[in-house]
Amino acid sequence: MLPSELLLYVFTFCDGETLLVCRETCTLYKRLIDHYDALVWAPCSQHDFQKGLRRRFWALDFPHPQLVDRILLRPLSTAAKESTHAPSRWQDLYRNQLAWQKGHCQARYVSPDASSLEQHDRPPSLVVGSLQEQHFFTSLAVTKGGAIVRSNPTYKSNANQQAMIRQMAHQWRYMEDTALHGIVCHYAHPSSPYIVTGGVDGTVSLWHEHDDCLNSWQAHRGRVLCVSMNDQVVISGGSDGMIRVWDLADRVQQRGSIDISSYLTGDWFQHGVGEMAVNGHLIVCAPDASGPVLIFSILTGSLVYELKTEPQEVAFSRLCLTPYYLLTKGELNDQNRDQVPVHPSNALQSHEKHVMTRITYSLSSTTEHDAAPGAGRLSPYQLARQFAATQQHQQQQHHATTFMPCINVWDLQTGQLAYRLVPPLDPTHALERPSAMSITDIQISPDSAHVFACVEVRTQTQRHYRLCCWDFSDNRRAMPSMVPIDPVAPHTATGAAWACIY
């Protein structure tokens, strides 16, 4: 048997598949590979996933376990108990990325907790869901301090000024817009203490979660539609079709601008930047109407990819970035069903089985209705009305059974659609007819182990909101607590949102 030092030296040159096989070979190999996690798996992760990905002006970076744990395992206060979750390892993150590469995941609906935010010792890591209050969308985000920041054009402080709300457990604090910019959107990240807001007058402002506004830029000719940031830059998109980039360090100099109208054809050139997602090297944006998703390099502003997405009933694509993939809202139908793989396969099979059951029931109901007593005595007008109603019912059944919401998974290495994720059949409302489903929000956990989506299930009488999860960790990462977020004005609110606490 070789010495442990020599074995470790050999392991540093192995790829991930080889290391996973070596772990099952003998107890010594497993102990060495697991104990010296950073020494063995760090070079393996960088070699397997980053080899050949370095472009001249952008790159895709493998996540670092310490950066992941700063979000997942941070305490709510210094007196909080230590987390029961084990720290993230390079091996765990490698397995997650390998599962993403192969599309190996499990899908299920998650039941929300009956507890409240103040009953948890840990802050939320993310917020998933879509809320509307007084007919306006409410933006929700989590800061580094564990606070949930929400903004809505209808929020007013006690001084009757428009304001954001910073919610820390049961404590609420108004962050007033004293400059009267009119906050219409905001962005925050659980690794940063800063909050970026966009105003109706085209102003972009930078806030600290514990202080007032730190700086403002006059960014756009029209209203600001979306904002984002990373640890280096602040980015905004406006109704004028421009993307503006500023350095976060000096808070003065504008790094550059991107005009998306030069990359759109037809009527798309008239629209602004409706959505945005950012990582360390790339800006992903979508117009505020149906159109392609554009990916730019932050460093140069050059176009990297133009992704052709399916036309949607609503413009929002719900952009979400993983280290190596981009998630957008999609639609699975008869034309694109065989275009790329669909995962998980058992979820698709459950939907197809439910479709056949509903079609059989629909045909039997139509036959019984046509054979009803007295049908032969109907007047021509009554027969025409009955025929029109039958045709409309069959069209609704066909649309409900051939269209299915999904998440498109785009490979950022190639710019191609890799596969689709479909939510499983909801057993709670499967027997209600007719029903339709749509995805209203998409979020991903910091370690890429879980993908969450808010699924709206519509029936003839009402709407239900369910939380769906795709698990890429093979149950290695425990499911978080999903705590419902109450709206400020419950009597005028629709939709649902949950805080995810690991």
Coordinates of C-alpha atoms in Angstrom, one line a residue:
M1 CA 0.0 0.0 0.0
L2 CA 1.3 3.4 -0.9
P3 CA 1.8 6.1 1.8
S4 CA -1.1 8.4 2.4
E5 CA 0.9 11.4 1.2
L6 CA 1.6 9.8 -2.1
L7 CA -2.0 8.7 -2.5
L8 CA -3.2 12.2 -1.9
Y9 CA -0.8 13.5 -4.5
V10 CA -2.2 11.0 -7.0
F11 CA -5.8 12.0 -6.1
T12 CA -5.1 15.6 -7.0
F13 CA -4.7 14.6 -10.6
C14 CA -7.9 12.5 -10.8
D15 CA -11.2 13.7 -12.2
G16 CA -14.5 13.6 -10.2
E17 CA -15.8 10.4 -11.7
T18 CA -12.6 8.6 -10.7
L19 CA -12.6 10.0 -7.2
L20 CA -16.2 8.8 -6.7
V21 CA -15.2 5.3 -7.8
C22 CA -12.1 5.4 -5.5
R23 CA -14.3 6.2 -2.5
E24 CA -16.1 2.9 -3.0
T25 CA -12.9 0.9 -3.4
C26 CA -11.6 0.8 0.2
T27 CA -12.0 2.5 3.5
L28 CA -8.6 4.2 3.4
Y29 CA -9.4 5.8 0.0
K30 CA -12.7 7.0 1.3
R31 CA -11.2 8.4 4.5
L32 CA -8.5 10.3 2.6
I33 CA -10.8 11.7 -0.1
D34 CA -13.4 12.9 2.4
H35 CA -11.0 14.2 5.1
Y36 CA -8.8 16.2 2.7
D37 CA -11.7 17.6 0.9
A38 CA -10.2 20.9 -0.2
L39 CA -6.9 19.4 -1.2
V40 CA -8.5 16.7 -3.4
W41 CA -11.8 18.1 -4.7
A42 CA -10.8 21.8 -5.3
P43 CA -8.4 21.1 -8.2
C44 CA -10.8 18.4 -9.5
S45 CA -13.7 20.8 -9.6
Q46 CA -11.8 23.5 -11.3
H47 CA -10.3 21.0 -13.8
D48 CA -13.6 19.3 -14.7
F49 CA -15.9 22.2 -14.9
Q50 CA -13.7 25.2 -15.8
K51 CA -11.4 23.6 -18.3
G52 CA -12.0 25.1 -21.7
L53 CA -14.5 27.6 -20.3
R54 CA -12.2 30.6 -20.1
R55 CA -13.0 33.1 -22.8
R56 CA -11.1 36.3 -23.4
F57 CA -13.6 38.6 -21.7
W58 CA -15.8 36.3 -19.5
A59 CA -15.6 33.0 -17.5
L60 CA -17.8 30.6 -15.5
D61 CA -16.5 30.1 -12.0
F62 CA -17.0 27.1 -9.7
P63 CA -18.6 28.1 -6.4
H64 CA -16.5 28.2 -3.3
P65 CA -17.8 26.4 -0.2
Q66 CA -16.9 29.2 2.2
L67 CA -18.9 31.7 0.1
V68 CA -21.9 29.3 0.1
D69 CA -21.8 28.8 3.8
R70 CA -21.7 32.6 4.4
I71 CA -25.3 32.6 3.1
L72 CA -26.6 29.2 4.3
L73 CA -25.1 29.0 7.8
R74 CA -24.9 32.6 8.9
P75 CA -26.5 33.3 12.3
L76 CA -29.3 35.7 12.9
S77 CA -27.3 37.2 15.8
T78 CA -24.2 36.5 17.9
A79 CA -26.4 34.7 20.5
A80 CA -28.0 32.4 18.0
K81 CA -27.4 28.7 18.2
E82 CA -25.0 27.0 15.8
S83 CA -26.5 25.5 12.7
T84 CA -27.3 21.8 12.7
H85 CA -26.4 21.6 9.0
A86 CA -22.9 20.4 8.1
P87 CA -20.7 22.9 6.3
S88 CA -20.6 22.7 2.5
R89 CA -17.8 20.6 1.0
W90 CA -16.1 20.8 -2.4
Q91 CA -17.3 17.2 -2.9
D92 CA -20.9 18.2 -2.3
L93 CA -20.8 21.1 -4.6
Y94 CA -19.1 18.9 -7.3
R95 CA -21.9 16.3 -6.9
N96 CA -24.5 19.0 -7.3
Q97 CA -22.9 20.4 -10.5
L98 CA -22.5 16.9 -11.9
A99 CA -26.2 16.3 -11.2
W100 CA -27.0 19.5 -13.1
Q101 CA -24.9 18.3 -16.0
K102 CA -26.8 15.1 -16.3
G103 CA -30.2 16.4 -15.3
H104 CA -30.5 14.1 -12.3
C105 CA -33.1 15.5 -9.9
Q106 CA -36.2 14.7 -8.0
A107 CA -39.3 16.9 -8.0
R108 CA -41.9 17.3 -5.3
Y109 CA -44.2 19.8 -3.7
V110 CA -43.1 21.3 -0.3
S111 CA -45.5 21.9 2.5
P112 CA -45.0 25.3 4.2
D113 CA -44.2 25.5 7.8
A114 CA -46.8 26.6 10.3
S115 CA -44.2 28.6 12.2
S116 CA -43.3 32.3 11.8
L117 CA -40.0 34.1 11.0
E118 CA -39.4 35.1 14.7
Q119 CA -39.5 31.5 15.8
H120 CA -36.3 30.6 13.8
D121 CA -32.8 31.2 15.0
R122 CA -31.4 31.5 11.4
P123 CA -32.2 34.2 8.8
P124 CA -33.7 33.2 5.4
S125 CA -31.4 32.5 2.6
L126 CA -33.8 33.4 -0.2
V127 CA -37.4 34.3 -0.9
V128 CA -39.5 32.6 -3.5
G129 CA -43.0 33.5 -4.7
S130 CA -45.0 36.3 -6.2
L131 CA -47.2 38.8 -4.3
Q132 CA -49.5 41.5 -5.6
E133 CA -50.8 44.1 -3.3
Q134 CA -53.3 46.7 -4.4
H135 CA -52.8 45.6 -8.0
F136 CA -49.0 46.2 -7.9
F137 CA -46.3 43.5 -7.7
T138 CA -44.3 43.4 -4.5
S139 CA -40.6 42.9 -4.8
L140 CA -39.0 40.7 -2.1
A141 CA -35.3 40.2 -1.3
V142 CA -33.0 39.1 1.6
T143 CA -30.0 41.2 2.9
K144 CA -26.8 40.1 4.5
G145 CA -28.2 40.9 8.0
G146 CA -31.1 38.5 7.5
A147 CA -33.8 41.1 6.9
I148 CA -36.5 40.7 4.2
V149 CA -36.8 44.0 2.2
R150 CA -40.0 44.5 0.3
S151 CA -41.0 47.4 -2.0
N152 CA -44.3 48.3 -3.6
P153 CA -45.4 51.6 -5.1
T154 CA -48.3 51.7 -2.6
Y155 CA -46.2 51.4 0.6
K156 CA -46.3 54.6 2.7
S157 CA -44.5 55.4 5.9
N158 CA -46.1 57.0 9.0
A159 CA -45.0 60.4 7.5
N160 CA -47.0 59.5 4.4
Q161 CA -43.9 59.2 2.2
Q162 CA -43.2 56.3 -0.1
A163 CA -40.9 53.8 1.5
M164 CA -39.5 50.3 1.5
I165 CA -40.1 48.0 4.4
R166 CA -37.2 46.2 6.1
Q167 CA -38.6 43.2 8.0
M168 CA -36.4 41.6 10.7
A169 CA -38.4 38.8 12.3
H170 CA -41.3 40.7 14.0
Q171 CA -39.7 44.1 13.7
W172 CA -40.7 46.4 10.8
R173 CA -38.8 49.5 9.7
Y174 CA -39.6 52.0 7.0
M175 CA -36.8 53.1 4.7
E176 CA -38.3 56.4 3.4
D177 CA -37.7 57.7 -0.1
T178 CA -37.1 61.3 1.0
A179 CA -35.8 62.3 -2.4
L180 CA -39.2 61.4 -3.9
H181 CA -37.7 59.2 -6.7
G182 CA -40.6 56.9 -6.6
I183 CA -39.3 53.4 -5.9
V184 CA -40.6 50.8 -8.4
C185 CA -38.1 48.0 -8.0
H186 CA -35.2 46.9 -5.8
Y187 CA -32.5 44.2 -5.4
A188 CA -30.6 42.8 -2.5
H189 CA -28.4 39.7 -2.0
P190 CA -27.8 37.7 1.2
S191 CA -24.1 38.2 0.8
S192 CA -24.2 42.0 0.6
P193 CA -25.3 44.7 3.0
Y194 CA -26.3 47.0 0.1
I195 CA -29.7 47.5 -1.5
V196 CA -30.2 48.9 -5.0
T197 CA -33.4 50.6 -6.0
G198 CA -34.9 52.0 -9.2
G199 CA -37.1 55.0 -9.4
V200 CA -40.0 56.1 -11.6
D201 CA -37.9 59.2 -12.6
G202 CA -35.0 57.1 -13.9
T203 CA -32.9 57.3 -10.8
V204 CA -30.9 54.4 -9.4
S205 CA -30.0 54.6 -5.7
L206 CA -27.7 52.7 -3.4
W207 CA -28.7 52.0 0.2
H208 CA -27.2 50.3 3.2
E209 CA -29.6 48.0 5.0
H210 CA -29.0 49.8 8.3
D211 CA -28.8 53.4 6.9
D212 CA -30.5 55.7 4.5
C213 CA -29.6 56.3 0.9
L214 CA -25.8 56.4 0.2
N215 CA -25.7 57.5 -3.4
S216 CA -28.0 58.2 -6.4
W217 CA -27.3 58.2 -10.2
Q218 CA -29.5 59.7 -12.9
A219 CA -29.5 56.6 -15.1
H220 CA -32.4 56.5 -17.6
R221 CA -34.6 58.8 -19.6
G222 CA -37.7 56.8 -18.5
R223 CA -38.5 54.7 -15.5
V224 CA -36.2 52.0 -14.2
L225 CA -37.6 48.6 -14.8
C226 CA -35.0 46.4 -13.0
V227 CA -31.8 46.6 -11.0
S228 CA -29.2 44.2 -9.9
M229 CA -25.6 44.0 -8.6
N230 CA -22.6 41.8 -7.7
D231 CA -19.7 42.5 -5.4
Q232 CA -18.1 44.9 -8.0
V233 CA -20.8 46.7 -10.0
V234 CA -24.4 48.1 -9.8
I235 CA -26.5 47.4 -12.9
S236 CA -29.8 48.8 -14.0
G237 CA -32.2 48.4 -16.9
G238 CA -34.8 51.0 -18.0
S239 CA -37.7 51.6 -20.3
D240 CA -35.4 53.4 -22.7
G241 CA -33.8 50.1 -23.6
M242 CA -30.5 50.9 -21.9
I243 CA -28.4 48.9 -19.4
R244 CA -26.2 51.1 -17.2
V245 CA -23.2 49.8 -15.2
W246 CA -21.5 51.6 -12.3
D247 CA -18.5 50.7 -10.1
L248 CA -19.6 49.9 -6.6
A249 CA -16.3 50.9 -5.0
D250 CA -16.2 54.6 -6.0
R251 CA -20.0 55.0 -6.5
V252 CA -19.3 57.8 -9.0
Q253 CA -17.9 56.6 -12.2
Q254 CA -20.1 54.9 -14.8
R255 CA -18.4 51.9 -16.2
G256 CA -20.4 51.7 -19.4
S257 CA -23.8 51.3 -21.1
I258 CA -25.4 48.7 -23.4
D259 CA -28.2 49.5 -25.8
I260 CA -30.3 46.4 -26.3
S261 CA -32.3 47.9 -29.1
S262 CA -29.4 47.3 -31.5
Y263 CA -29.7 43.6 -30.9
L264 CA -33.5 43.4 -31.3
T265 CA -35.4 43.4 -34.6
G266 CA -39.0 44.1 -35.5
D267 CA -41.2 45.6 -32.8
W268 CA -38.9 44.5 -30.0
F269 CA -36.7 47.6 -30.5
Q270 CA -39.5 49.7 -28.8
H271 CA -39.3 47.8 -25.5
G272 CA -37.1 48.3 -22.4
V273 CA -35.1 46.0 -20.2
G274 CA -37.7 44.2 -18.2
E275 CA -35.6 41.6 -16.3
M276 CA -32.0 41.1 -15.3
A277 CA -29.7 38.5 -13.7
V278 CA -26.0 39.0 -13.0
N279 CA -23.1 36.9 -11.9
G280 CA -19.4 37.8 -11.7
H281 CA -18.8 38.0 -15.5
L282 CA -22.2 38.1 -17.3
I283 CA -25.3 40.2 -17.6
V284 CA -28.5 38.3 -18.6
C285 CA -31.5 40.4 -19.6
A286 CA -34.8 40.1 -21.3
P287 CA -37.0 42.8 -22.8
D288 CA -40.2 43.8 -21.1
A289 CA -42.2 42.2 -23.9
S290 CA -41.9 38.8 -25.5
G291 CA -38.4 38.5 -27.1
P292 CA -35.0 36.8 -26.9
V293 CA -32.9 36.6 -23.8
L294 CA -29.6 38.5 -24.3
I295 CA -26.3 37.7 -22.4
F296 CA -23.6 40.3 -22.3
S297 CA -20.0 40.4 -20.9
I298 CA -19.8 42.8 -18.0
L299 CA -16.2 43.7 -18.9
T300 CA -16.7 44.7 -22.5
G301 CA -20.4 45.0 -23.0
S302 CA -20.2 42.6 -26.0
L303 CA -23.0 40.2 -26.8
V304 CA -22.2 36.6 -25.7
Y305 CA -25.4 34.7 -26.5
E306 CA -28.9 35.4 -27.9
L307 CA -31.3 32.8 -26.6
K308 CA -34.5 32.2 -28.6
T309 CA -37.3 31.5 -26.1
E310 CA -40.9 30.4 -26.7
P311 CA -43.5 33.1 -26.8
Q312 CA -45.2 33.5 -23.5
E313 CA -48.6 34.8 -22.5
V314 CA -46.8 37.2 -20.2
A315 CA -43.5 38.9 -20.9
F316 CA -41.6 37.9 -17.7
S317 CA -39.1 35.1 -18.2
R318 CA -38.1 34.8 -14.5
L319 CA -34.3 34.7 -15.1
C320 CA -32.3 32.8 -12.6
L321 CA -28.5 32.0 -12.8
T322 CA -26.6 29.0 -11.5
P323 CA -22.8 28.7 -11.9
Y324 CA -23.1 27.0 -15.3
Y325 CA -26.7 27.3 -16.3
L326 CA -29.5 29.8 -16.9
L327 CA -33.0 29.1 -15.9
T328 CA -36.0 30.7 -17.7
K329 CA -39.7 30.1 -17.6
G330 CA -40.9 28.0 -20.5
E331 CA -43.8 26.0 -21.9
L332 CA -43.9 22.4 -22.9
N333 CA -46.2 21.5 -25.7
D334 CA -46.7 19.0 -28.5
Q335 CA -44.3 20.8 -30.9
N336 CA -41.3 21.0 -28.5
R337 CA -41.9 17.9 -26.3
D338 CA -39.1 15.9 -28.1
Q339 CA -36.7 18.8 -28.7
V340 CA -34.6 18.3 -25.6
P341 CA -34.8 15.9 -22.6
V342 CA -37.4 16.5 -19.9
H343 CA -36.6 15.9 -16.2
P344 CA -37.6 14.2 -14.0
S345 CA -39.2 11.7 -16.3
N346 CA -41.6 10.4 -13.7
A347 CA -43.2 13.8 -13.4
L348 CA -43.8 14.0 -17.1
Q349 CA -45.3 10.5 -17.0
S350 CA -47.7 11.4 -14.2
H351 CA -48.9 14.4 -16.3
E352 CA -49.4 12.3 -19.4
K353 CA -51.4 9.7 -17.4
H354 CA -53.6 12.4 -16.0
V355 CA -54.1 13.8 -19.5
M356 CA -55.4 10.5 -20.7
T357 CA -57.8 10.2 -17.7
R358 CA -59.2 13.7 -18.4
I359 CA -59.6 13.1 -22.1
T360 CA -61.5 9.8 -21.4
Y361 CA -63.7 11.5 -18.9
S362 CA -64.4 14.4 -21.3
L363 CA -65.4 12.0 -24.1
S364 CA -67.7 10.0 -21.8
S365 CA -69.3 13.2 -20.5
T366 CA -69.8 14.5 -24.0
T367 CA -71.4 11.1 -25.1
E368 CA -73.7 11.1 -22.1
H369 CA -74.7 14.7 -22.8
D370 CA -75.4 14.0 -26.4
A371 CA -77.5 11.0 -25.5
A372 CA -79.6 12.9 -22.9
P373 CA -83.4 12.4 -23.1
G374 CA -85.1 15.0 -25.3
A375 CA -82.0 15.9 -27.3
G376 CA -83.8 15.0 -30.5
R377 CA -86.5 17.6 -29.7
L378 CA -84.0 20.5 -29.6
S379 CA -84.6 23.4 -32.0
P380 CA -81.9 24.4 -34.5
Y381 CA -80.9 27.3 -32.3
Q382 CA -80.5 25.1 -29.3
L383 CA -78.6 22.5 -31.3
A384 CA -76.2 25.3 -32.5
R385 CA -75.7 26.5 -28.9
Q386 CA -75.0 23.0 -27.7
F387 CA -72.5 22.4 -30.5
A388 CA -70.7 25.7 -29.8
A389 CA -70.5 24.8 -26.1
T390 CA -69.1 21.4 -26.8
Q391 CA -66.5 22.8 -29.2
Q392 CA -65.4 25.4 -26.6
H393 CA -65.1 22.7 -23.9
Q394 CA -63.0 20.5 -26.1
Q395 CA -60.7 23.4 -27.0
Q396 CA -60.2 24.2 -23.3
Q397 CA -59.5 20.5 -22.6
H398 CA -57.0 20.4 -25.4
H399 CA -55.2 23.5 -24.2
A400 CA -55.1 22.3 -20.6
T401 CA -53.8 18.9 -21.6
T402 CA -51.2 19.8 -24.3
F403 CA -49.6 22.8 -22.6
M404 CA -47.5 22.4 -19.5
P405 CA -45.4 25.0 -17.6
C406 CA -41.7 24.1 -17.3
I407 CA -38.3 25.6 -16.6
N408 CA -35.9 25.9 -19.5
V409 CA -32.3 25.0 -18.5
W410 CA -29.7 26.7 -20.8
D411 CA -26.1 25.6 -20.9
L412 CA -23.9 28.8 -20.5
Q413 CA -20.9 26.9 -22.0
T414 CA -22.6 26.5 -25.4
G415 CA -25.7 28.8 -25.3
Q416 CA -27.9 25.9 -26.1
L417 CA -31.0 24.6 -24.4
A418 CA -29.9 21.6 -22.3
Y419 CA -33.2 20.2 -20.9
R420 CA -36.4 21.2 -19.3
L421 CA -37.7 20.8 -15.7
V422 CA -41.4 20.0 -15.2
P423 CA -43.3 20.2 -12.0
P424 CA -45.0 17.0 -10.8
L425 CA -48.7 16.5 -10.9
D426 CA -50.3 18.2 -7.9
P427 CA -52.3 15.4 -6.1
T428 CA -54.3 17.9 -4.1
H429 CA -56.0 19.4 -7.1
A430 CA -55.6 16.7 -9.8
L431 CA -59.3 15.8 -9.8
E432 CA -60.6 19.3 -10.3
R433 CA -61.6 20.1 -13.9
P434 CA -60.5 21.9 -15.9
S435 CA -57.2 23.0 -14.3
A436 CA -54.2 24.8 -15.6
M437 CA -50.8 25.5 -14.2
S438 CA -48.3 28.3 -14.5
I439 CA -44.9 29.2 -12.9
T440 CA -44.8 32.6 -11.3
D441 CA -41.3 32.7 -9.8
I442 CA -38.0 30.7 -9.9
Q443 CA -35.3 30.8 -7.3
I444 CA -32.2 28.6 -6.6
S445 CA -30.4 27.8 -3.3
P446 CA -26.9 29.2 -2.8
D447 CA -25.3 25.8 -3.3
S448 CA -27.4 24.9 -6.4
A449 CA -28.8 21.9 -4.5
H450 CA -32.5 23.0 -4.8
V451 CA -34.5 24.9 -7.4
F452 CA -37.8 26.4 -6.1
A453 CA -40.7 27.5 -8.1
C454 CA -44.0 29.1 -7.2
V455 CA -46.7 27.2 -9.2
E456 CA -50.1 28.7 -9.7
V457 CA -52.9 26.0 -10.1
R458 CA -56.1 27.4 -11.6
T459 CA -59.4 25.7 -11.4
Q460 CA -62.9 26.7 -12.4
T461 CA -63.6 28.2 -9.0
Q462 CA -60.3 29.5 -7.5
R463 CA -56.5 29.6 -7.6
H464 CA -54.0 27.7 -5.5
Y465 CA -50.3 28.5 -5.0
R466 CA -48.0 25.6 -4.4
L467 CA -44.2 25.5 -3.8
C468 CA -42.4 23.0 -6.0
C469 CA -38.8 21.9 -5.4
W470 CA -36.3 20.1 -7.7
D471 CA -33.6 18.4 -5.6
F472 CA -30.2 18.0 -7.3
S473 CA -28.4 16.9 -4.2
D474 CA -29.9 13.4 -4.0
N475 CA -31.2 14.3 -0.5
R476 CA -27.7 15.1 0.7
R477 CA -28.8 18.6 1.5
A478 CA -31.8 18.7 3.9
M479 CA -34.9 20.5 2.8
P480 CA -35.2 24.0 4.4
S481 CA -38.1 25.4 6.4
M482 CA -40.5 27.3 4.1
V483 CA -42.1 30.0 6.1
P484 CA -45.1 31.9 4.5
I485 CA -44.6 35.7 4.1
D486 CA -47.6 37.7 5.1
P487 CA -48.6 40.6 2.9
V488 CA -48.8 44.1 4.3
A489 CA -52.4 44.5 3.1
P490 CA -54.0 41.0 3.2
H491 CA -57.4 42.2 2.1
T492 CA -56.0 43.4 -1.3
A493 CA -53.3 40.8 -1.8
T494 CA -53.1 37.9 -4.2
G495 CA -50.4 35.3 -4.7
A496 CA -48.0 33.7 -2.2
A497 CA -44.4 33.9 -1.1
W498 CA -42.2 31.9 1.3
A499 CA -38.9 32.5 3.1
C500 CA -36.4 29.7 2.8
I501 CA -34.5 29.0 6.0
Y502 CA -31.8 26.3 6.0

